[in-house]
């Protein structure tokens, strides 16, 4: 359990787990080893998130652009995800964790899709942390798929174009029943979103930390939450200080 005392725990934390390759390089190891160590960090952070009351944790496990990596690395990442679900599903289920998968499910290999569906189905009624795995995920692709759904409804005559608003598009996203992330963390010192949750990140706090993902521990995660708690979110409004000073 955590002995963290925070003024505000984010409801939803999303993480771009970056730097596995560089972590391995630094040690003269193959990139694969970085990904392997990355899975250990996944386990630790999932537990840490559940322990401190985070309700949703989204992890960017495989982007729709990651298919461009060498075939050996792609199959290694697939293998790690499969092994994670096979080995950890029972324990996550025991810990009342609900698993959700976002990303394009079309054309996924037959050795991965059934596992993802099984993980969602087994844990669907769980009520502790929701672990959202972004797999074969790209934000522009997600927005385009949501727009195509609206277009099909217009074509079917069940929706009028003039009635389309942001709320409706939001309702067709993969994340439709998941709140927007309060905090997005990217490890490894890179400072960009790389096509991750672009729609949902409209008001997210962004935090870029220098550690490579395999070095991202429970402690680093809680430090990130402390930095988040010290920030003031305004959602386009005024700061509480300005309001207290009686802004006209
Ligand atoms: C980025 O590091 C990391 C990835 C592309 C994959 C992340 C996947 C895992 C940690 C394992 C599987 C996930 C789960 C949820 C079990 P990089 O390879 O781009 O690192 P680099 O930028 O240093 O080369």
PDB file of C-alpha atoms in Angstrom, residues 1-5 222:
ATOM      1  CA  UNK A   1       0.000   0.000   0.000  1.00  0.00           C
ATOM      2  CA  UNK A   2       1.105   3.563  -0.514  1.00  0.00           C
ATOM      3  CA  UNK A   3       1.813   6.095   2.191  1.00  0.00           C
ATOM      4  CA  UNK A   4       1.170   8.819  -0.343  1.00  0.00           C
ATOM      5  CA  UNK A   5      -0.926  11.764   0.785  1.00  0.00           C
ATOM      6  CA  UNK A 222       4.275   8.648  -7.132  1.00  0.00           C
TER       7      UNK A 222
END
